[in-house]
Amino acid sequence: MPALRFLLTLAVTFLGLLAITFVIGRVVPIDPVLAVVGDRASAETYEQVRAEMGLNDPLPLQFARYVLSVLQGDLGQSVSTGRAVAEDLARVFPATLEMATLGIIIGVALGVPMGVFAAARQGSWVDQVIRVIGLAGYAIPAFWLGLVGLVIFYANLRWVGGPGRIDLFLDGMVPVRTGLLLVDSAIAGDWESFVSAFSHIVLPATILGFFALAYIARMTRSFMLEQLSQEYIVTARVKGVPERLILWRHAFRPIRVQLITVIGLSYAGLLEGSVMIETVFSWPGIGNYLTTALLNADMNAVLGATLVIGAVFVGINKGSDALYRVLDPRART
Amino acid sequence: MTLLSVENLRVTFPSDHGPVEVVRGLSFTLGRERLGIVGESGSGKSMTGRAVMGLVAPPGRVTADRLEFEGRDLRSLPEREFRALRGPRMSMVLQDPRYSLNPVIRIGAQIEEALAVHGNLTAKDRRTRMLDALNAVRIDDPERVARLYPHEVSGGMGQRVMIAMMVVLEPALMIADEPTSALDVSVRGQVLDILDDLVKRRGMGLMLISHDLNMVARWCDRILVMYRGEVVEELGAGALHQAQHPYTRGLIASLPRLDETRDRLPVLDRSLL
Ligand SMILES: Nc1ncnc2c1ncn2[C@@H]1O[C@H](COP(=O)(O)OP(=O)(O)OP(=O)(O)O)[C@@H](O)[C@H]1O
Ligand SMILES: [Mg+2]
């Protein structure tokens, strides 16, 4: 029963998302007919194409048609790439997913322990350093960090690969299975490609990871401080529980639930907000795709990309809701 | 035989208008007996208990001319050694079970943890001891209760769980902060009996903190009356009528009695203090 409810709200949310992209498609000052016929077509041709595209039908009918075609995986043609938008997205989205996932892994693996230790040593120099890092994550622009990173680690030190996902001479060598280069090259056992792909992704992913880390550490710290002032922490101390267990068992466990929400938000933020980094690193991801589409007034591509980003957001949100229920005994009943 | 001796205990918190003393020069000794501590809300009862346990969190500061437990000076005890005392030697039942049990750990696991961090019982023995402790606080189906989370039990049940958690190691000193306030009268007697049994059988020293002068007078060997961070009166249990301090006399006067009829219950007259 809860599962059914869950699916139902998921469906409703998704329908809402489709309604939003549909409305955007109607209100933006881009004429889809003009995009097809060109601006030198005669009025009759224009009208004919407009009718063929169903744009004279009542809006609810248009919306129903839109929903149906999306459900069938049809997002229309892209005028800038000349391919189906769905096909384009299937190619660019994994690139973004790969980078953002590596970024969130770095952010969680470092940010959570940092937040916990900052709270445990509140006011100490460790805490100060971690707080400064947290602030830096707010203040430093992503593109600046990307450029500086490229200059230092790529141009000068040659520690990492440069822009793009992989060295040029290896591009297209790995058979596409998941679209995630690291995974595909590992499956294929092509370690040369793997190493190359890794050397390209490590810098942008670390920079994304830094922003995630700054946010996650800051939130973890404040959740932990709140926990550490609770009465049940005193209870644990009365029992003589060692400080390490007080931190991780008594204070950290209750905040896992809140942290999941934070991590989910942060992950969604990396997935949709990596435009700057993708531009700086010529990363062929959804951010770059969306930027190009916007500049070319490529409406189908813009709406398709928006839809994917929205769907990811909804998915992460619902996923963390579901985990919430698993982890918090109070939310289960 | 003295278990705990305290002289001139002070607990201070900084505030905007300079330091505030919430415990102001408390002195008492405790043997293997039942010492009642009564006083109104905010008089420093809980803070005294925390100071003895070494658990006043910064920025609070604890000072004393003497703070000795089982012959050891607690003021200079390294934290590691102090921690080894907490649980097996001294323990404290915290005031409100709604806040003092961890919401995301099952009750059984919270009790077993006390056993796990001290000593080296097997998991099976720990479980047996845990179930015994729940049984001892008159929980009829300990197996079921052990599996529950704190939000799934009533306040009275939570209080018993708390007591079970603190008696499971049979400490030499027990500070019980309002241990029976959420219990029915019938269960209250049973829980007090458990503590009583530990005092008599195991020679435990008990500090019983309460608002309830009646209960404390009936049940403890000695009573300290606290008012605004100070002990204003120390009485033998049977000697309530000898109370000298106006605060205590006021408290006694406001106790309702069964054998009288009054239109109004007298309230404490602060102008006398
Ligand atoms: N962290 C703190 N900072 C400043 N003052 C505090 C702090 N904790 C407690 N106090 C103050 O210390 C005083 C004594 O508190 P305590 O909890 O010992 O009272 P109590 O006698 O146990 O009261 P009650 O019967 O309501 O439990 C109170 O006035 C309280 O406001
Ligand atoms: Mg209190």
XYZ file of C-alpha atoms and ligand atoms in Angstrom:
638
model
C 0.000 0.000 0.000
C 2.692 2.580 0.869
C 4.483 1.466 -2.303
C 1.384 2.189 -4.361
C 1.014 5.626 -2.801
C 4.651 6.239 -3.498
C 4.281 5.353 -7.180
C 1.156 7.450 -7.437
C 2.800 10.582 -6.033
C 5.755 9.905 -8.290
C 3.466 9.799 -11.325
C 1.656 12.970 -10.300
C 4.923 14.809 -9.701
C 6.215 13.733 -13.069
C 3.038 14.863 -14.772
C 3.466 18.228 -13.080
C 6.993 18.378 -14.409
C 5.740 17.672 -17.931
C 3.126 20.391 -17.544
C 5.871 22.842 -16.656
C 8.058 22.012 -19.641
C 4.974 22.060 -21.855
C 4.018 25.530 -20.674
C 7.588 26.774 -21.064
C 7.507 25.476 -24.633
C 4.367 27.553 -25.328
C 5.395 30.800 -23.704
C 8.986 31.230 -24.888
C 9.270 33.627 -27.810
C 10.616 30.981 -30.148
C 8.368 29.944 -33.011
C 8.695 26.196 -33.611
C 7.071 26.521 -37.035
C 9.536 29.139 -38.137
C 12.332 26.866 -36.989
C 11.061 24.250 -39.471
C 10.008 26.294 -42.471
C 12.608 29.056 -42.245
C 11.765 32.751 -42.349
C 11.389 33.017 -46.112
C 8.444 30.628 -46.389
C 5.145 31.909 -47.674
C 2.188 32.477 -45.370
C 0.342 29.453 -46.820
C 3.259 27.118 -46.237
C 3.592 28.494 -42.723
C -0.071 27.910 -41.953
C 0.008 24.436 -43.443
C 3.028 23.365 -41.399
C 1.533 24.904 -38.305
C -1.615 22.823 -38.745
C 0.437 19.699 -39.484
C 2.371 20.202 -36.256
C -0.949 20.250 -34.371
C -0.353 23.717 -33.046
C -3.890 24.839 -33.883
C -5.442 22.112 -31.742
C -6.813 22.877 -28.283
C -4.079 23.034 -25.610
C -5.273 20.008 -23.578
C -5.061 17.886 -26.708
C -1.594 19.209 -27.437
C -0.559 18.440 -23.880
C -1.935 14.895 -24.063
C -0.037 14.374 -27.317
C 3.100 15.731 -25.688
C 2.789 13.413 -22.673
C 2.213 10.417 -24.931
C 5.236 11.108 -27.090
C 7.468 11.684 -24.043
C 6.273 8.378 -22.615
C 7.336 6.761 -25.873
C 10.742 8.353 -25.523
C 10.132 10.830 -28.296
C 11.385 14.298 -27.432
C 11.441 15.574 -31.010
C 14.333 16.471 -33.282
C 17.123 18.809 -32.363
C 17.608 21.497 -34.985
C 21.230 22.091 -34.015
C 22.469 18.478 -34.038
C 19.951 17.104 -36.510
C 19.436 14.044 -34.331
C 16.596 12.963 -32.059
C 16.827 14.833 -28.761
C 16.400 11.583 -26.855
C 19.409 10.157 -28.641
C 21.485 13.237 -27.846
C 20.483 13.114 -24.199
C 21.349 9.436 -23.941
C 24.853 10.424 -25.018
C 25.412 13.611 -22.959
C 23.632 12.730 -19.746
C 25.979 9.861 -18.780
C 28.932 12.230 -19.124
C 27.395 14.574 -16.580
C 26.248 11.703 -14.409
C 29.742 10.252 -14.286
C 31.352 13.517 -13.256
C 28.691 14.473 -10.717
C 28.697 10.998 -9.183
C 32.435 11.037 -8.695
C 32.057 14.544 -7.307
C 29.410 13.568 -4.771
C 31.450 10.538 -3.707
C 34.394 12.811 -2.973
C 32.119 15.313 -1.263
C 30.529 12.714 1.022
C 33.698 10.773 1.763
C 35.497 13.898 2.936
C 32.694 16.250 3.914
C 30.883 14.007 6.391
C 33.949 13.109 8.511
C 35.105 16.713 8.377
C 31.755 17.935 9.672
C 31.747 15.334 12.429
C 35.242 16.210 13.589
C 34.593 19.931 13.413
C 31.579 19.458 15.688
C 33.502 17.184 18.037
C 36.245 19.790 18.391
C 34.032 22.829 18.254
C 36.068 26.033 18.447
C 39.440 24.345 17.917
C 41.736 25.134 14.995
C 40.475 22.039 13.144
C 36.999 23.480 13.399
C 38.177 26.879 12.175
C 39.928 25.392 9.158
C 36.874 23.357 8.237
C 34.641 26.384 8.597
C 36.885 28.396 6.302
C 36.696 25.609 3.718
C 32.927 25.689 4.057
C 32.876 29.418 3.426
C 35.216 29.072 0.477
C 32.707 26.713 -1.096
C 30.253 29.596 -0.996
C 32.545 32.338 -2.131
C 34.737 30.886 -4.868
C 33.179 30.754 -8.338
C 33.317 27.369 -10.011
C 34.689 28.584 -13.337
C 37.570 30.378 -11.600
C 38.531 27.256 -9.693
C 38.265 25.287 -12.930
C 40.561 27.640 -14.835
C 43.126 27.852 -12.040
C 43.015 24.069 -11.702
C 43.612 23.638 -15.428
C 46.522 26.084 -15.451
C 48.240 24.462 -12.475
C 47.547 20.758 -12.791
C 47.217 20.428 -16.544
C 49.245 23.170 -18.226
C 52.073 23.391 -15.693
C 52.351 20.190 -13.746
C 50.888 17.856 -16.364
C 49.398 15.759 -13.574
C 45.975 15.472 -15.149
C 44.424 15.227 -18.579
C 43.093 18.446 -20.090
C 39.638 19.337 -21.377
C 37.338 16.657 -22.738
C 36.495 13.224 -21.386
C 39.451 11.298 -22.781
C 42.629 11.792 -24.845
C 41.714 12.504 -28.460
C 43.432 9.477 -29.976
C 41.431 7.184 -27.668
C 38.090 8.864 -28.314
C 35.406 6.475 -29.521
C 37.567 3.379 -28.959
C 35.613 1.986 -26.036
C 32.331 0.263 -26.919
C 29.446 2.162 -25.300
C 27.520 0.153 -22.760
C 26.538 2.494 -19.966
C 27.881 5.716 -21.399
C 30.029 6.074 -18.292
C 33.557 5.973 -19.674
C 35.210 4.662 -16.531
C 32.708 1.826 -16.305
C 32.715 1.019 -20.015
C 36.506 0.921 -20.274
C 36.716 -1.251 -17.171
C 34.147 -3.649 -18.631
C 36.076 -3.768 -21.869
C 39.305 -4.287 -19.941
C 40.788 -1.357 -21.838
C 43.029 0.022 -19.110
C 44.717 2.574 -21.294
C 41.352 4.206 -21.924
C 40.460 3.855 -18.273
C 43.581 5.677 -17.136
C 43.104 8.375 -19.734
C 39.451 8.873 -18.831
C 40.352 8.994 -15.164
C 43.049 11.599 -15.735
C 40.473 13.751 -17.506
C 37.656 13.388 -15.014
C 39.657 13.672 -11.816
C 40.097 17.446 -11.833
C 36.557 18.570 -12.713
C 35.100 15.916 -10.397
C 37.360 17.048 -7.554
C 36.269 20.628 -8.070
C 32.615 19.593 -8.009
C 33.476 17.445 -4.996
C 34.933 20.473 -3.276
C 31.667 22.372 -3.556
C 29.704 19.366 -2.348
C 32.177 18.854 0.475
C 31.949 22.450 1.634
C 28.166 22.267 1.831
C 28.017 18.773 3.305
C 30.678 19.522 5.945
C 28.888 22.678 6.989
C 25.545 20.930 7.335
C 27.025 17.879 9.052
C 28.731 20.126 11.567
C 25.564 21.956 12.485
C 23.470 18.756 12.693
C 26.118 17.186 14.899
C 26.309 20.191 17.221
C 22.572 20.000 17.675
C 22.783 16.291 18.468
C 25.668 16.676 20.894
C 23.596 19.006 23.057
C 20.813 16.427 23.442
C 20.060 14.733 26.741
C 20.667 11.248 25.371
C 24.271 12.162 24.775
C 24.520 12.796 28.508
C 22.902 9.406 29.068
C 25.554 7.745 26.943
C 28.288 9.540 28.864
C 26.699 8.452 32.144
C 27.098 4.891 30.913
C 30.784 5.545 30.302
C 30.544 5.191 26.524
C 33.822 6.263 24.860
C 33.828 9.532 22.970
C 34.312 7.846 19.586
C 31.102 5.863 20.009
C 29.285 8.908 21.375
C 30.098 10.639 18.120
C 29.396 7.928 15.610
C 26.750 5.831 17.301
C 24.822 8.247 19.455
C 25.106 11.531 17.598
C 25.763 10.522 14.005
C 23.121 7.834 13.653
C 20.192 10.137 14.305
C 21.435 12.651 11.721
C 21.858 10.148 8.879
C 18.328 10.907 7.834
C 18.895 14.646 7.588
C 22.200 14.046 5.847
C 20.560 11.989 3.135
C 18.411 14.952 2.235
C 21.454 17.221 2.159
C 23.460 14.789 0.069
C 20.546 14.307 -2.310
C 20.182 18.043 -2.779
C 23.880 18.418 -3.243
C 23.966 15.618 -5.824
C 21.071 17.125 -7.738
C 22.889 20.448 -7.567
C 26.000 18.913 -9.122
C 23.972 17.234 -11.863
C 22.149 20.320 -12.966
C 24.562 22.996 -11.876
C 27.743 21.799 -13.497
C 27.277 24.078 -16.523
C 30.242 26.251 -15.576
C 32.568 23.341 -15.029
C 31.386 21.615 -18.204
C 32.083 24.762 -20.176
C 35.551 25.251 -18.711
C 36.483 21.609 -19.240
C 34.719 21.210 -22.625
C 32.848 18.376 -20.997
C 30.273 16.954 -23.423
C 27.597 16.764 -20.742
C 24.038 17.937 -20.355
C 25.076 21.379 -19.118
C 27.041 22.030 -22.281
C 24.266 20.569 -24.408
C 21.702 22.811 -22.758
C 23.863 25.912 -23.219
C 24.382 25.194 -26.906
C 20.692 24.467 -27.373
C 19.714 27.722 -25.692
C 22.113 29.747 -27.845
C 20.689 28.116 -30.985
C 17.079 28.525 -29.885
C 16.824 24.739 -30.223
C 13.534 24.375 -28.351
C 13.134 20.612 -28.393
C 16.641 20.156 -27.059
C 16.117 22.750 -24.325
C 12.852 21.178 -23.193
C 14.259 17.667 -23.362
C 17.291 18.572 -21.285
C 15.125 20.462 -18.811
C 12.879 17.450 -18.525
C 15.798 15.138 -17.789
C 17.196 17.480 -15.161
C 13.779 17.832 -13.584
C 13.268 14.088 -13.601
C 16.638 13.588 -11.928
C 15.662 16.086 -9.279
C 12.356 14.343 -8.637
C 14.058 10.963 -8.624
C 16.691 11.977 -6.080
C 14.066 13.608 -3.929
C 11.817 10.568 -3.897
C 14.788 8.297 -3.403
C 15.916 10.148 -0.315
C 12.339 10.128 0.978
C 12.288 6.370 0.659
C 15.657 6.003 2.419
C 14.349 8.279 5.148
C 11.683 5.754 5.953
C 14.191 2.942 6.106
C 16.600 4.763 8.398
C 14.349 6.582 10.820
C 12.308 4.318 13.073
C 10.037 7.257 13.907
C 9.018 7.711 10.271
C 8.221 4.048 9.738
C 4.929 3.758 11.573
C 31.288 4.338 55.545
C 31.587 7.297 53.250
C 31.144 6.804 49.555
C 31.010 10.351 48.389
C 32.055 13.506 50.132
C 31.456 16.930 48.737
C 32.584 20.228 50.196
C 31.803 23.666 48.899
C 30.683 22.482 45.453
C 30.034 25.289 43.028
C 28.779 25.212 39.457
C 29.095 28.428 37.490
C 27.859 29.445 34.064
C 28.955 32.569 32.244
C 26.160 34.903 31.229
C 25.761 38.368 29.788
C 25.785 39.837 33.275
C 28.849 37.972 34.477
C 29.112 34.467 35.908
C 26.005 32.935 37.445
C 26.332 30.360 40.189
C 23.639 27.733 39.956
C 25.112 25.540 42.710
C 26.516 27.669 45.505
C 28.759 25.989 48.012
C 27.041 22.667 48.518
C 28.472 20.272 51.102
C 27.307 16.804 52.019
C 28.495 13.264 52.485
C 26.844 10.097 51.313
C 27.287 6.612 52.713
C 25.536 3.425 51.727
C 22.203 5.057 52.354
C 19.337 6.873 50.759
C 19.819 10.601 50.614
C 16.899 12.648 49.411
C 17.403 15.985 47.716
C 14.368 18.191 47.410
C 13.931 21.700 46.174
C 11.904 23.692 43.755
C 12.489 23.791 40.040
C 15.747 25.453 39.127
C 17.261 25.088 42.587
C 20.251 23.191 41.201
C 19.369 19.590 41.998
C 20.140 18.140 38.571
C 23.231 20.274 38.229
C 24.565 18.873 41.500
C 24.123 15.366 40.134
C 25.897 16.237 36.910
C 28.755 17.875 38.775
C 29.317 14.704 40.772
C 29.296 12.659 37.559
C 31.787 15.063 36.006
C 29.336 15.840 33.232
C 28.764 19.553 33.427
C 29.343 20.614 29.837
C 31.396 23.690 29.044
C 31.037 26.632 29.409
C 29.805 25.469 32.836
C 32.578 25.280 35.445
C 32.735 23.099 38.536
C 34.846 23.883 41.579
C 34.931 22.288 45.025
C 37.160 22.164 48.081
C 36.629 18.463 48.125
C 34.996 16.029 45.701
C 35.870 12.519 46.691
C 34.338 9.273 45.557
C 35.501 5.961 47.009
C 38.629 7.694 48.215
C 39.474 9.162 44.822
C 39.697 12.846 44.142
C 37.338 13.422 41.246
C 38.617 16.945 40.658
C 41.955 15.764 39.348
C 40.888 12.414 37.914
C 41.928 12.034 34.257
C 38.939 11.767 31.928
C 39.852 8.201 30.943
C 39.727 6.987 34.520
C 36.615 8.984 35.217
C 34.928 7.331 32.276
C 35.790 3.910 33.655
C 33.920 4.864 36.847
C 30.808 5.986 35.008
C 28.513 3.059 34.569
C 30.006 0.394 36.813
C 30.817 2.572 39.884
C 28.545 5.588 39.589
C 25.493 6.144 37.528
C 22.619 8.532 37.076
C 19.018 8.152 36.044
C 18.245 11.225 33.987
C 15.199 13.289 34.549
C 13.070 12.939 31.457
C 12.990 9.675 29.498
C 11.458 11.427 26.508
C 14.742 13.194 25.910
C 17.261 10.978 27.591
C 16.880 7.851 25.477
C 18.406 7.755 22.031
C 15.514 7.845 19.536
C 17.124 5.673 16.871
C 18.552 2.815 18.960
C 16.431 -0.058 20.186
C 15.851 -0.157 23.925
C 17.551 -3.520 24.379
C 20.652 -2.336 22.541
C 20.853 0.810 24.655
C 20.848 -1.249 27.838
C 23.308 -3.801 26.488
C 25.652 -1.021 25.483
C 26.311 -0.244 29.146
C 27.471 -3.837 29.548
C 29.397 -3.860 26.297
C 31.590 -0.851 26.984
C 32.634 -2.194 30.378
C 33.740 -5.731 30.987
C 33.806 -8.584 28.550
C 30.572 -10.492 28.672
C 29.561 -12.540 25.661
C 26.688 -11.250 23.566
C 24.490 -13.987 25.007
C 25.292 -13.052 28.597
C 24.727 -9.401 27.869
C 21.317 -10.193 26.507
C 20.416 -12.252 29.557
C 21.537 -9.476 31.883
C 19.601 -6.924 29.854
C 16.408 -8.965 30.010
C 16.915 -9.500 33.746
C 17.282 -5.768 34.271
C 14.049 -5.092 32.377
C 12.386 -7.767 34.436
C 13.673 -6.173 37.615
C 11.898 -2.909 36.813
C 8.649 -4.894 36.480
C 8.466 -4.985 32.726
C 6.476 -8.106 32.020
C 7.486 -8.859 28.467
C 11.116 -7.754 28.301
C 11.710 -9.586 25.020
C 9.183 -7.401 23.259
C 10.145 -4.141 24.964
C 13.820 -4.731 24.162
C 12.988 -4.639 20.467
C 11.090 -1.347 20.655
C 12.354 2.145 19.987
C 11.942 4.764 22.734
C 9.137 6.586 20.929
C 7.107 3.391 21.015
C 6.854 3.222 24.817
C 5.014 5.378 27.336
C 6.710 7.845 29.653
C 6.416 5.507 32.618
C 7.848 2.638 30.625
C 10.680 4.896 29.436
C 11.488 5.786 33.002
C 11.705 2.125 33.935
C 13.891 1.440 30.933
C 16.167 4.266 32.041
C 16.403 2.796 35.526
C 17.089 -0.664 34.109
C 19.863 0.786 31.984
C 21.506 2.379 34.987
C 21.126 -0.467 37.484
C 22.252 -3.171 35.082
C 25.868 -2.591 36.105
C 24.950 -2.380 39.809
C 26.880 0.815 40.531
C 28.083 1.775 44.007
C 26.576 5.235 43.676
C 23.303 5.990 42.001
C 21.958 9.441 41.401
C 18.299 9.204 40.527
C 16.848 12.424 39.146
C 13.070 12.323 39.521
C 13.076 8.610 38.710
C 9.400 8.066 39.402
C 7.712 11.263 38.321
C 6.007 9.652 35.304
C 4.947 6.477 37.099
C 1.629 5.402 38.598
C 1.606 5.245 42.343
C 1.590 1.443 42.328
C 4.526 1.148 39.962
C 6.305 3.937 41.800
C 6.393 1.801 44.939
C 7.779 -1.134 42.992
C 10.505 0.922 41.372
C 11.490 2.448 44.691
C 11.671 -1.086 46.076
C 14.158 -2.029 43.371
C 16.395 0.872 44.290
C 15.880 0.067 47.949
C 16.917 -3.497 47.356
C 20.135 -2.349 45.708
C 20.874 -0.092 48.677
C 20.240 -2.819 51.223
C 21.596 -5.840 49.403
C 24.503 -4.374 47.477
C 25.333 -1.479 49.769
C 24.646 1.088 47.081
C 24.552 4.780 47.945
C 21.534 6.556 46.513
C 20.899 10.225 45.882
C 17.211 10.592 45.184
C 16.322 13.904 43.605
C 12.698 14.921 43.781
C 10.160 17.683 44.087
C 8.088 15.472 46.256
C 8.918 16.184 49.879
C 6.337 13.690 51.055
C 7.781 10.797 49.130
C 11.336 11.661 50.032
C 10.486 12.051 53.684
C 8.784 8.690 53.775
C 11.438 6.868 51.887
C 14.901 8.325 52.496
C 17.252 8.159 55.462
C 18.232 11.811 55.238
C 17.024 14.821 53.337
C 18.805 17.859 51.948
C 16.568 20.768 51.150
C 17.978 22.941 48.385
C 16.981 26.453 47.619
C 18.627 28.594 44.949
C 21.724 26.461 44.704
C 22.293 26.088 48.402
C 21.425 23.536 51.035
C 19.155 25.343 53.425
C 18.363 22.423 55.657
C 19.556 18.912 56.371
C 17.094 16.665 58.128
C 16.745 13.130 59.347
C 13.771 11.558 57.606
C 11.665 11.252 60.709
C 12.464 14.768 61.765
C 10.508 16.758 59.240
C 8.728 18.584 62.023
C 12.057 19.885 63.319
C 12.663 21.870 60.161
C 13.919 25.347 60.969
C 14.317 27.103 57.654
C 11.322 29.125 56.513
C 11.554 27.631 53.026
C 11.257 24.082 54.358
C 8.510 25.048 56.763
C 6.686 26.643 53.898
C 7.054 23.480 51.860
C 5.735 21.344 54.714
C 2.831 23.706 55.274
C 1.819 23.446 51.648
C 1.688 19.640 51.699
C -1.935 18.568 51.520
C -2.968 16.099 54.177
C -5.701 13.538 54.104
C -6.916 14.166 57.609
C -7.856 17.763 57.215
C -10.114 19.929 55.205
C -8.953 23.289 54.004
C -10.565 25.706 51.688
C -7.296 26.756 50.187
C -3.912 25.163 50.108
C -1.366 27.536 51.573
C 1.296 28.640 49.125
C 4.893 29.381 49.830
C 5.241 32.887 51.225
C 8.429 34.196 49.671
C 8.382 37.398 51.687
C 9.575 35.358 54.678
C 12.737 34.185 52.916
N 23.705 25.255 30.316
C 23.274 26.115 31.248
N 23.632 27.431 31.193
C 23.194 28.309 32.112
N 22.390 27.994 33.120
C 21.991 26.717 33.231
C 22.406 25.718 32.314
N 21.844 24.549 32.657
C 21.110 24.815 33.768
N 21.193 26.118 34.121
C 20.532 26.762 35.263
O 20.914 26.110 36.425
C 19.872 26.181 37.393
C 19.729 24.842 38.063
O 19.252 23.908 37.105
P 18.906 22.429 37.512
O 18.596 21.716 36.262
O 19.960 21.871 38.378
O 17.582 22.635 38.358
P 16.712 21.505 39.067
O 16.744 21.771 40.527
O 17.114 20.167 38.622
O 15.267 21.877 38.530
P 14.084 20.877 38.079
O 13.394 20.461 39.322
O 13.210 21.749 37.238
O 14.700 19.767 37.330
C 18.637 26.636 36.659
O 18.347 27.958 37.064
C 19.030 26.603 35.202
O 18.432 27.666 34.521
Mg 16.352 18.786 37.334
